[in-house]
PDB file of C-alpha atoms in Angstrom:
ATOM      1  CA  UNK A 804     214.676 182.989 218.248  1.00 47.00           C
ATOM      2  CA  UNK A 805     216.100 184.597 215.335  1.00 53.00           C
ATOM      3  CA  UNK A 806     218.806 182.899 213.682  1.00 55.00           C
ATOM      4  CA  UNK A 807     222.258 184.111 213.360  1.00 57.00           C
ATOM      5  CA  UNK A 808     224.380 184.250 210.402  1.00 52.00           C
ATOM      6  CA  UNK A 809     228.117 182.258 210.436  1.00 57.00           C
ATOM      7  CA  UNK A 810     230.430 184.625 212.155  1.00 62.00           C
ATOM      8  CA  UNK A 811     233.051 184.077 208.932  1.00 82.00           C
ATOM      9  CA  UNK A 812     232.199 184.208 205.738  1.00 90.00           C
ATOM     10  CA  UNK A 813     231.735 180.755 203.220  1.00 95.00           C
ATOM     11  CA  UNK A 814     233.699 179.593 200.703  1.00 96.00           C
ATOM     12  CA  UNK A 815     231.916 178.073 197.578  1.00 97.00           C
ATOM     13  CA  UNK A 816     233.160 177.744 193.967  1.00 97.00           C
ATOM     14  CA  UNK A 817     231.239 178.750 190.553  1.00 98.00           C
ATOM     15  CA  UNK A 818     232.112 177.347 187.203  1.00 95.00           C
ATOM     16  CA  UNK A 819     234.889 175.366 188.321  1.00 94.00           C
ATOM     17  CA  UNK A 820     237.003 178.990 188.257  1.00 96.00           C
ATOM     18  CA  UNK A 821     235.400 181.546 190.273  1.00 98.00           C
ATOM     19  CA  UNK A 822     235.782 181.076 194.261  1.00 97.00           C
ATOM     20  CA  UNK A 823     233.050 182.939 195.878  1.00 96.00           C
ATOM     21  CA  UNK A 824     232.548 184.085 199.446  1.00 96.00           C
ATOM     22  CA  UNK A 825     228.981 183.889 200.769  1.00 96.00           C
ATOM     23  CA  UNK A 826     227.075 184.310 204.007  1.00 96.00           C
ATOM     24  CA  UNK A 827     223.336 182.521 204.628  1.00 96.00           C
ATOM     25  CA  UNK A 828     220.589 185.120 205.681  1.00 95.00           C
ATOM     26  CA  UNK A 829     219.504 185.342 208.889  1.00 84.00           C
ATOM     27  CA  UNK A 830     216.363 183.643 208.469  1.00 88.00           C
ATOM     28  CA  UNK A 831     214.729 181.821 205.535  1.00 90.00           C
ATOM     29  CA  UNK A 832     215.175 183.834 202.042  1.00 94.00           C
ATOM     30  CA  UNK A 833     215.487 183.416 198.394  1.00 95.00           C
ATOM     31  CA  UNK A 834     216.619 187.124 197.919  1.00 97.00           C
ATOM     32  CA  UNK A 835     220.352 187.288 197.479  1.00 98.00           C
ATOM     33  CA  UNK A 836     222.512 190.143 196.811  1.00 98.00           C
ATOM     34  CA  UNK A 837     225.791 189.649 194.725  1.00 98.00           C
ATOM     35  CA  UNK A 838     228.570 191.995 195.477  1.00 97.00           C
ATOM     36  CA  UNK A 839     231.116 193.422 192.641  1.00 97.00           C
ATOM     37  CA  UNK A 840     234.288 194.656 194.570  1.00 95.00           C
ATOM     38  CA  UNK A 841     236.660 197.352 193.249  1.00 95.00           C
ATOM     39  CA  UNK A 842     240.124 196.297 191.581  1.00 94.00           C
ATOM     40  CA  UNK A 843     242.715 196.552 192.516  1.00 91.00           C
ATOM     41  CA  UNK A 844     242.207 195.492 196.398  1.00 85.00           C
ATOM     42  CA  UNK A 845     242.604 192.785 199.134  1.00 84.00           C
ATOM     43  CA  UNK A 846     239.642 190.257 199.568  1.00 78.00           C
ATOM     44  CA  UNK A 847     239.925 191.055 203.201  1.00 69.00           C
ATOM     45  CA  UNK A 848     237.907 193.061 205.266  1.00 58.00           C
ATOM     46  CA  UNK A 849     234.473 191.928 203.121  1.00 62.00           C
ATOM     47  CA  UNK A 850     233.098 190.557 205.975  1.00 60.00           C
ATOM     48  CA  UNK A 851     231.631 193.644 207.514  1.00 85.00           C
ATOM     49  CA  UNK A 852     229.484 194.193 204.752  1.00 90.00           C
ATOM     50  CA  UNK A 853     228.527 190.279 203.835  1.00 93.00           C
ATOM     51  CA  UNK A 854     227.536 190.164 207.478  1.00 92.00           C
ATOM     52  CA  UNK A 855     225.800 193.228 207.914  1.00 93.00           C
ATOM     53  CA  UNK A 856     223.660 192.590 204.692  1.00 95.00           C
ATOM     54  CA  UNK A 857     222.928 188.730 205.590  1.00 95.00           C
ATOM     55  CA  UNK A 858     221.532 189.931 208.932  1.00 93.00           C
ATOM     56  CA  UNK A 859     219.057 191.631 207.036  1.00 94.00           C
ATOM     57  CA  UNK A 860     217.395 189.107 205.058  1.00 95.00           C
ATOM     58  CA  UNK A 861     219.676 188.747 202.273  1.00 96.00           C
ATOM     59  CA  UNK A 862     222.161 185.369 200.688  1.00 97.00           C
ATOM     60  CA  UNK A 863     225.247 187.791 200.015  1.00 97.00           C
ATOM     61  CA  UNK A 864     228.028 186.391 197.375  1.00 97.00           C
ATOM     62  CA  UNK A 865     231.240 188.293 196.956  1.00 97.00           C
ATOM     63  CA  UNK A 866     233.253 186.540 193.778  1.00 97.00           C
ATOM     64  CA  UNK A 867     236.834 187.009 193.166  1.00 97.00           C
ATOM     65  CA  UNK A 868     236.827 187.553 189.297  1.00 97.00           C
ATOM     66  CA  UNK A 869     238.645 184.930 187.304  1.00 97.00           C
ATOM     67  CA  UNK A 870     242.221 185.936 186.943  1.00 97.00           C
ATOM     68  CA  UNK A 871     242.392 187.264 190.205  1.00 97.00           C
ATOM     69  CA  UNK A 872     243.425 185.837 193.723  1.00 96.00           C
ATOM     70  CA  UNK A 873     241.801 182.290 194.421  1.00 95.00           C
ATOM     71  CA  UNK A 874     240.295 181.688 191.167  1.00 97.00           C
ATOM     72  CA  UNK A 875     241.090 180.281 188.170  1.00 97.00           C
ATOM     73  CA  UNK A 876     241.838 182.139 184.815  1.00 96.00           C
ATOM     74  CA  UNK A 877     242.852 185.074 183.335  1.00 97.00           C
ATOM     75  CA  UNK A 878     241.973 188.628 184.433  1.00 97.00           C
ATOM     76  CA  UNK A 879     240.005 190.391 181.885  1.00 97.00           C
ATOM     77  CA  UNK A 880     240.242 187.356 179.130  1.00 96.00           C
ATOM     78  CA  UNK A 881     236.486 187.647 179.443  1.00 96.00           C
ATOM     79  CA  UNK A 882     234.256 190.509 180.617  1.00 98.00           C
ATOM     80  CA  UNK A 883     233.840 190.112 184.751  1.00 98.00           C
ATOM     81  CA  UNK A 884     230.184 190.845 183.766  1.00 98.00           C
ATOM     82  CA  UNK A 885     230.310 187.189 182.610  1.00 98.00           C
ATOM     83  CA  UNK A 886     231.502 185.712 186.043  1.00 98.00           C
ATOM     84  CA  UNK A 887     228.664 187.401 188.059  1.00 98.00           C
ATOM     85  CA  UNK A 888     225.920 185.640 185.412  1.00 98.00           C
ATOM     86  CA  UNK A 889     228.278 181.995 186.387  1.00 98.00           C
ATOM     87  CA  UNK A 890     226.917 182.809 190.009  1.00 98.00           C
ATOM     88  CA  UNK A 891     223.608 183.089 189.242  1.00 98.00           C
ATOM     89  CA  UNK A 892     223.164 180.719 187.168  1.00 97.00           C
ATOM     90  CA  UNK A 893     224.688 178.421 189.982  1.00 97.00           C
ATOM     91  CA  UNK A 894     222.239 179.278 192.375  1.00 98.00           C
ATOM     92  CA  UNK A 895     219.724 177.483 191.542  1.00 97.00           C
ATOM     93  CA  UNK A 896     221.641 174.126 190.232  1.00 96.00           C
ATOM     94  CA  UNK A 897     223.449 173.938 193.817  1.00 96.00           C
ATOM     95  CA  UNK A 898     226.523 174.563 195.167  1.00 97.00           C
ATOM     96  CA  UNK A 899     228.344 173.401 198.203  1.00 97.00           C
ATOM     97  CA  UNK A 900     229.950 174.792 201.531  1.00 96.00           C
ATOM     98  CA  UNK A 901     233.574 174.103 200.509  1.00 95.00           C
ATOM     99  CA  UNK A 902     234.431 174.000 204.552  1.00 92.00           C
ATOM    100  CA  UNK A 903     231.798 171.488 205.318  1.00 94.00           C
ATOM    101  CA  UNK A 904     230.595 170.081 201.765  1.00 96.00           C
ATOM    102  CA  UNK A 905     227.101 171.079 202.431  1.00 95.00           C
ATOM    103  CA  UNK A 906     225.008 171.587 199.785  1.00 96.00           C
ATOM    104  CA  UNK A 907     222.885 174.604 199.598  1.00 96.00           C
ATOM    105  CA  UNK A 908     220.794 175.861 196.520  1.00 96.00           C
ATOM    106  CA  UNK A 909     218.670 179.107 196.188  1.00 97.00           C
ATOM    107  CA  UNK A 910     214.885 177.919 194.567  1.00 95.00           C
ATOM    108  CA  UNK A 911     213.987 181.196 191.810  1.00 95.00           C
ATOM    109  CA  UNK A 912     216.067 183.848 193.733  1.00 97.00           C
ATOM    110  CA  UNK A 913     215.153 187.188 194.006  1.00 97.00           C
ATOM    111  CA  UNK A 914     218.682 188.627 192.522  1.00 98.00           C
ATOM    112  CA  UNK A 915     219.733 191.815 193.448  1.00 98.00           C
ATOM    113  CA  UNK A 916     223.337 193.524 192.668  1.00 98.00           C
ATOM    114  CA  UNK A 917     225.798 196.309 193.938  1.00 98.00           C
ATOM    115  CA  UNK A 918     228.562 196.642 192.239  1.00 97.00           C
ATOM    116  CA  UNK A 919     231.745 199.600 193.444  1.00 96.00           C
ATOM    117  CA  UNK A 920     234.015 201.316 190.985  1.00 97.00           C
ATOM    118  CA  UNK A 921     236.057 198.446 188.927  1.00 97.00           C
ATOM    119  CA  UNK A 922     232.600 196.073 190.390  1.00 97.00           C
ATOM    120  CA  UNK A 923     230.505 198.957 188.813  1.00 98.00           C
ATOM    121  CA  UNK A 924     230.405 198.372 185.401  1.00 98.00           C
ATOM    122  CA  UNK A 925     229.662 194.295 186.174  1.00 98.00           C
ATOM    123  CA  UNK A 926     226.852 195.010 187.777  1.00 98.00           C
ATOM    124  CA  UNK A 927     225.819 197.502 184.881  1.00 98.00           C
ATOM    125  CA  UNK A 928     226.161 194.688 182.264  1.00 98.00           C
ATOM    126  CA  UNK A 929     224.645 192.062 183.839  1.00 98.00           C
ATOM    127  CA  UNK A 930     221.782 193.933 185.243  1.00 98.00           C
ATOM    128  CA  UNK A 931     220.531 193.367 181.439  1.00 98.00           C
ATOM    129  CA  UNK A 932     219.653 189.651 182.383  1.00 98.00           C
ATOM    130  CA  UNK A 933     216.367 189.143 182.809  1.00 97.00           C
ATOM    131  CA  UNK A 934     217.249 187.140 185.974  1.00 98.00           C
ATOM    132  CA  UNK A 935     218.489 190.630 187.566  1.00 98.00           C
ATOM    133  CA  UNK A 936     215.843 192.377 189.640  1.00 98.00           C
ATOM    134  CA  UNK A 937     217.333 195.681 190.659  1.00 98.00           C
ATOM    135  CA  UNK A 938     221.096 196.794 190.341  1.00 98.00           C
ATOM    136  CA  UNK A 939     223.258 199.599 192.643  1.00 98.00           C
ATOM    137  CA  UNK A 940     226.633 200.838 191.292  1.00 98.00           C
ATOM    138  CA  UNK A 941     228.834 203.108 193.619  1.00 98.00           C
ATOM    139  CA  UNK A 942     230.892 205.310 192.219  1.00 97.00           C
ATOM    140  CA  UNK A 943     231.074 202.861 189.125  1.00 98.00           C
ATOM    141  CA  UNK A 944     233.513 203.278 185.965  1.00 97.00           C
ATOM    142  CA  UNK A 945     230.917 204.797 183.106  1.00 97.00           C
ATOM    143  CA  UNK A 946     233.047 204.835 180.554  1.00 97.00           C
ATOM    144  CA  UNK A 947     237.023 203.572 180.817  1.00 97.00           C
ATOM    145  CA  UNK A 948     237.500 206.350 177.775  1.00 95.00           C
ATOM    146  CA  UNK A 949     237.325 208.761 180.841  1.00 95.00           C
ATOM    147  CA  UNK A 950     240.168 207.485 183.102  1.00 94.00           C
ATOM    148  CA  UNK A 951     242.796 209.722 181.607  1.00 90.00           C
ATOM    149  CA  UNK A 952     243.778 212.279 183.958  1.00 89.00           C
ATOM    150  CA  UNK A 953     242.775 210.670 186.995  1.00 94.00           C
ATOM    151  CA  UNK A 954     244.536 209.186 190.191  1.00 93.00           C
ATOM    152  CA  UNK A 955     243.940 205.554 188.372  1.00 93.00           C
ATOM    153  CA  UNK A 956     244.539 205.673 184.517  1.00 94.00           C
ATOM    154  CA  UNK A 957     244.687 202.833 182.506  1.00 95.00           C
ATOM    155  CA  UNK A 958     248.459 202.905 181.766  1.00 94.00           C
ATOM    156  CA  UNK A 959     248.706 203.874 185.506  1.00 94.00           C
ATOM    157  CA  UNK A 960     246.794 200.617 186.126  1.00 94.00           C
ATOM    158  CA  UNK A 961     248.708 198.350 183.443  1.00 94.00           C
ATOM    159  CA  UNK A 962     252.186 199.326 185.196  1.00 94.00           C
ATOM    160  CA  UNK A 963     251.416 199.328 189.022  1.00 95.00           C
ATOM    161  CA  UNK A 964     249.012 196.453 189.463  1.00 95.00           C
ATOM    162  CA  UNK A 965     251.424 194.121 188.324  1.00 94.00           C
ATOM    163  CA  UNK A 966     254.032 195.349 190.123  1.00 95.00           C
ATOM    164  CA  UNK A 967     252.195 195.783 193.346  1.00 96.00           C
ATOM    165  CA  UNK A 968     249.974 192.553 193.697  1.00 95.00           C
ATOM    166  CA  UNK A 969     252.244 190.346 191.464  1.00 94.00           C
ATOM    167  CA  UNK A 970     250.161 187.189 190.839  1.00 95.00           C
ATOM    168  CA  UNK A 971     246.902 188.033 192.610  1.00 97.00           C
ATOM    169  CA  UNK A 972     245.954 189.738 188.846  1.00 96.00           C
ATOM    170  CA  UNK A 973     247.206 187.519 186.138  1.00 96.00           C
ATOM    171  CA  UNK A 974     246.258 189.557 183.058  1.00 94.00           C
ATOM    172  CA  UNK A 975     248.395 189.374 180.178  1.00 92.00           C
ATOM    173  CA  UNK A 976     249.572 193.366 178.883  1.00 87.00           C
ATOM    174  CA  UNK A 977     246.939 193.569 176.074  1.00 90.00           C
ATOM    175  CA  UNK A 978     244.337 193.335 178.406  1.00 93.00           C
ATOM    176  CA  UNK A 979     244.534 196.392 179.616  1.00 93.00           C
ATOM    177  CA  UNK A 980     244.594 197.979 175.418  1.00 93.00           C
ATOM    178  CA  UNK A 981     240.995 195.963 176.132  1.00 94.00           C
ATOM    179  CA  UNK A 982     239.772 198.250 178.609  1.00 94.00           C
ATOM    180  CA  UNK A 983     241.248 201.641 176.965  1.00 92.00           C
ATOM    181  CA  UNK A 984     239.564 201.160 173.560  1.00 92.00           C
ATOM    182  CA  UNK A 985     236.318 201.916 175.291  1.00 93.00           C
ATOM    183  CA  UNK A 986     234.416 198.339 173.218  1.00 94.00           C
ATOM    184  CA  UNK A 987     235.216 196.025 176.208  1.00 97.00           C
ATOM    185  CA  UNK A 988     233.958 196.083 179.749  1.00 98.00           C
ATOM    186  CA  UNK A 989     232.200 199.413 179.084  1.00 98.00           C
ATOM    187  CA  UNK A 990     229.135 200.556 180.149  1.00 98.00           C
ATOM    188  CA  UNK A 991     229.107 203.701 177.895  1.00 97.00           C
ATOM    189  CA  UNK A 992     229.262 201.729 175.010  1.00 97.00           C
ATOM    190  CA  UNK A 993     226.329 199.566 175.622  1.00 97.00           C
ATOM    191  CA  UNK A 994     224.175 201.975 176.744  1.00 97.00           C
ATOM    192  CA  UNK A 995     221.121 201.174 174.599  1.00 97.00           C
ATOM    193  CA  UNK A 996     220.864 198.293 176.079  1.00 98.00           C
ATOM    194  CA  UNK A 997     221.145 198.803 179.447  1.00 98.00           C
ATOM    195  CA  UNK A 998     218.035 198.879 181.785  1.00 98.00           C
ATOM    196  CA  UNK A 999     218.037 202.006 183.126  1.00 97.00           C
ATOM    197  CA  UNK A1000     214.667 201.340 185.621  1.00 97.00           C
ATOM    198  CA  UNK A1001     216.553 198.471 187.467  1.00 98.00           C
ATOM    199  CA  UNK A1002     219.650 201.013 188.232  1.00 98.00           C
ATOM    200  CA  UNK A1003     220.671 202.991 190.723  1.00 98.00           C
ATOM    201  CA  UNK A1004     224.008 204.814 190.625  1.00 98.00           C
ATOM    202  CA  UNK A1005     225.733 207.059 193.477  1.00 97.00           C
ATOM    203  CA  UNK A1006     228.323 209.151 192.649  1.00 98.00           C
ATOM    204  CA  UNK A1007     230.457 211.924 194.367  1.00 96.00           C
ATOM    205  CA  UNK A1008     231.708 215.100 192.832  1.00 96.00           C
ATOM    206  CA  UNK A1009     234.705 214.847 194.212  1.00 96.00           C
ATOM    207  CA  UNK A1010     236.149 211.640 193.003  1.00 95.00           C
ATOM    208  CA  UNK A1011     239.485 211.627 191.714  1.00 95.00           C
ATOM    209  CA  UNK A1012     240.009 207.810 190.989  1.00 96.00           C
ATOM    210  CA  UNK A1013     236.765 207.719 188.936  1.00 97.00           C
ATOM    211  CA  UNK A1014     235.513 211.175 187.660  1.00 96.00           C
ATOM    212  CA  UNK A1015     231.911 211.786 188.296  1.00 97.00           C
ATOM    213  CA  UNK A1016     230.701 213.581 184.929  1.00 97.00           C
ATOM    214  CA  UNK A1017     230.503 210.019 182.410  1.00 97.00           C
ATOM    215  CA  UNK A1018     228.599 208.353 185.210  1.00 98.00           C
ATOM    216  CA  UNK A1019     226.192 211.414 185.691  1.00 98.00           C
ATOM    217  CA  UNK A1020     226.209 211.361 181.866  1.00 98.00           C
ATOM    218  CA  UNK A1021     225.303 208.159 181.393  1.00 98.00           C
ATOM    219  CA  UNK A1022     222.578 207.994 184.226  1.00 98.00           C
ATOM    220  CA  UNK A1023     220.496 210.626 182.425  1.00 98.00           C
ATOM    221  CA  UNK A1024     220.543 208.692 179.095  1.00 97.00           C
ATOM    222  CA  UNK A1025     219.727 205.411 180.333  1.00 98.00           C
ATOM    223  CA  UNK A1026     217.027 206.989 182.752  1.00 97.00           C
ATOM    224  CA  UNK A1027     218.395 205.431 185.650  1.00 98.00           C
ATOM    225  CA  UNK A1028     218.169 206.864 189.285  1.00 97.00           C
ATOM    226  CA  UNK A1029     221.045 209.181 190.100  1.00 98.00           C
ATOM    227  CA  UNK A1030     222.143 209.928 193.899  1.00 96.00           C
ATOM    228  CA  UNK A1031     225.164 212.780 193.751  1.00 96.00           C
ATOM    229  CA  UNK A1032     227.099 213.627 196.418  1.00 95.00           C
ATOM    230  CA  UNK A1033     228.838 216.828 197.367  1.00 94.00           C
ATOM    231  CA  UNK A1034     231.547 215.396 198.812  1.00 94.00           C
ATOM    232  CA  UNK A1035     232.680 211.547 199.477  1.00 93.00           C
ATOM    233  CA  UNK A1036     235.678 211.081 197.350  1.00 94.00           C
ATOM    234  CA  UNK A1037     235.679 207.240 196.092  1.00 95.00           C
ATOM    235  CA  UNK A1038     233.557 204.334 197.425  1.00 92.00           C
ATOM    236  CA  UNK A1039     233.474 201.004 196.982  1.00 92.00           C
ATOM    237  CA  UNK A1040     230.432 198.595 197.501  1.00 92.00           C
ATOM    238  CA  UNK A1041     231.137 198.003 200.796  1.00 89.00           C
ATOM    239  CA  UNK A1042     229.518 201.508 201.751  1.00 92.00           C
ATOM    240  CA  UNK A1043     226.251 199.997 201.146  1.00 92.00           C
ATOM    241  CA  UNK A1044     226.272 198.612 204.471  1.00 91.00           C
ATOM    242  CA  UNK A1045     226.449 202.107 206.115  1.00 91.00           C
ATOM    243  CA  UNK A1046     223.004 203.691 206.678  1.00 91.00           C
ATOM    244  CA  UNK A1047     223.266 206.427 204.782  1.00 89.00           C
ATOM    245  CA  UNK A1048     223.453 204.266 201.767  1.00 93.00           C
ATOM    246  CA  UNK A1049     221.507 201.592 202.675  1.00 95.00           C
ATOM    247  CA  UNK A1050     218.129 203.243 203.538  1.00 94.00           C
ATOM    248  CA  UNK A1051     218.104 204.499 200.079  1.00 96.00           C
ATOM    249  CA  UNK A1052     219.259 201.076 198.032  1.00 96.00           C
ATOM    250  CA  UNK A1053     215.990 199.322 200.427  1.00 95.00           C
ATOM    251  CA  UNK A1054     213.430 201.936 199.032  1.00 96.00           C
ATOM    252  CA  UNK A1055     214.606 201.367 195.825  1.00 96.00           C
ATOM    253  CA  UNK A1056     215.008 197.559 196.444  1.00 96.00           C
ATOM    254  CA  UNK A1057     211.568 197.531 197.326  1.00 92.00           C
ATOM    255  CA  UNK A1058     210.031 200.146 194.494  1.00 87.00           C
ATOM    256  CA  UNK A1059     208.717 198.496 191.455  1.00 72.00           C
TER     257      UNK A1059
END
């Protein structure tokens, strides 16, 4: 009988900082997938996709980036590129079921990432780690140079996310001058060395939150596989639950 994955999501911590949600696969795997969430957004309502991904195979992590809700730090003090490298390197050292102290630990992992929007660029970054086999960004910040104009600038960002989530992102103000001088957190700006054959990006024309051009840009200089969409507006990662995405993140999971 096929095993079933926990019905609610796990509770682990990285690095002492970084709480992480994770689901077990369904049946015996080292391949795990790490999920990079969007910002700004509630942790809730993850489950669908942690669930839907463990059934098939997969140990799925979701992190909450340091600085923001459950863990420890300061938002954007370091890159969030650095917290998803914590996790893996945590896999295989162990770490434990915070509910039920049981120890788990993931022996040479087959490390996989999808990253949405604010997530996109972590997954980006760290897909340069050898570690990394293959990397999916969804409608993914290319370059924060690019905000200006849309729905979510970065002085649209620095004023409302405080405001609206209060402590949940504890960044101090120059934080966000970080992000809009285009050297921090930016995938544009380390684009020689990013791996374009372990990337996929998806995109939609239509996006007004994240505009579609830099990350078409970008795509075609790195040489990494570009999926453009007519229509769609913004996406997170969570879409790569839904078929439409996920059929095409397998096959390219699976290419070599």
């Amino acid at each position: 009988m096929k095993k079933s994955p926990p019905q609610h999501a796990l509770r682990t911590r990285f690095a002492r900082d970084i709480v992480c949600e994770f689901l077990p696969p369904a049946r015996k795997s080292r391949r795990v997938i790490i999920i990079c969430p969007g910002m700004p957004g509630y942790p809730s309502g993850r489950g669908g996709v942690l669930a839907a991904l463990a059934a098939r195979g997969y140990w799925v992590f979701v992190p909450r980036y340091r600085g923001s809700w459950e863990s420890g730090g300061k938002f954007l003090a370091r890159s969030p590129h650095e917290d998803v490298l914590e996790v893996i390197a945590g896999l295989p050292r162990g770490f434990v079921d915070l509910y039920s102290g049981k120890k788990h630990r993931i022996e040479k992992p087959e490390l996989y990432l999808i990253g949405g929007s604010f997530g996109g660029p972590a997954v980006l970054l760290a897909a340069r780690d050898k570690r990394v086999k293959k990397a999916v960004a969804i409608s993914a910040v290319a370059d924060w140079r690019r905000q200006e104009g849309t729905t979510e600038s970065i002085p649209f960002m620095a004023r409302s996310v405080p405001r609206a989530f209060g402590e949940a992102y504890r960044a101090d103000p120059s934080a966000w001058k970080k992000l809009a001088n285009g050297k921090f957190y930016n995938p544009s700006a380390a684009a020689r060395s990013l791996p374009g054959e372990k990337l996929l990006l998806f995109h939609a024309r239509d996006d007004e939150v994240v505009p579609f051009a830099p990350a078409k840009k970008l795509a075609e200089e790195i040489g990494a596989e570009f999926i453009a969409f007519k229509k769609g507006g913004h996406g997170g990662a969570s879409l790569a639950a839904k078929p439409k995405y996920w059929r095409r993140i397998e096959r390219f999971f699976k290419a070599h």
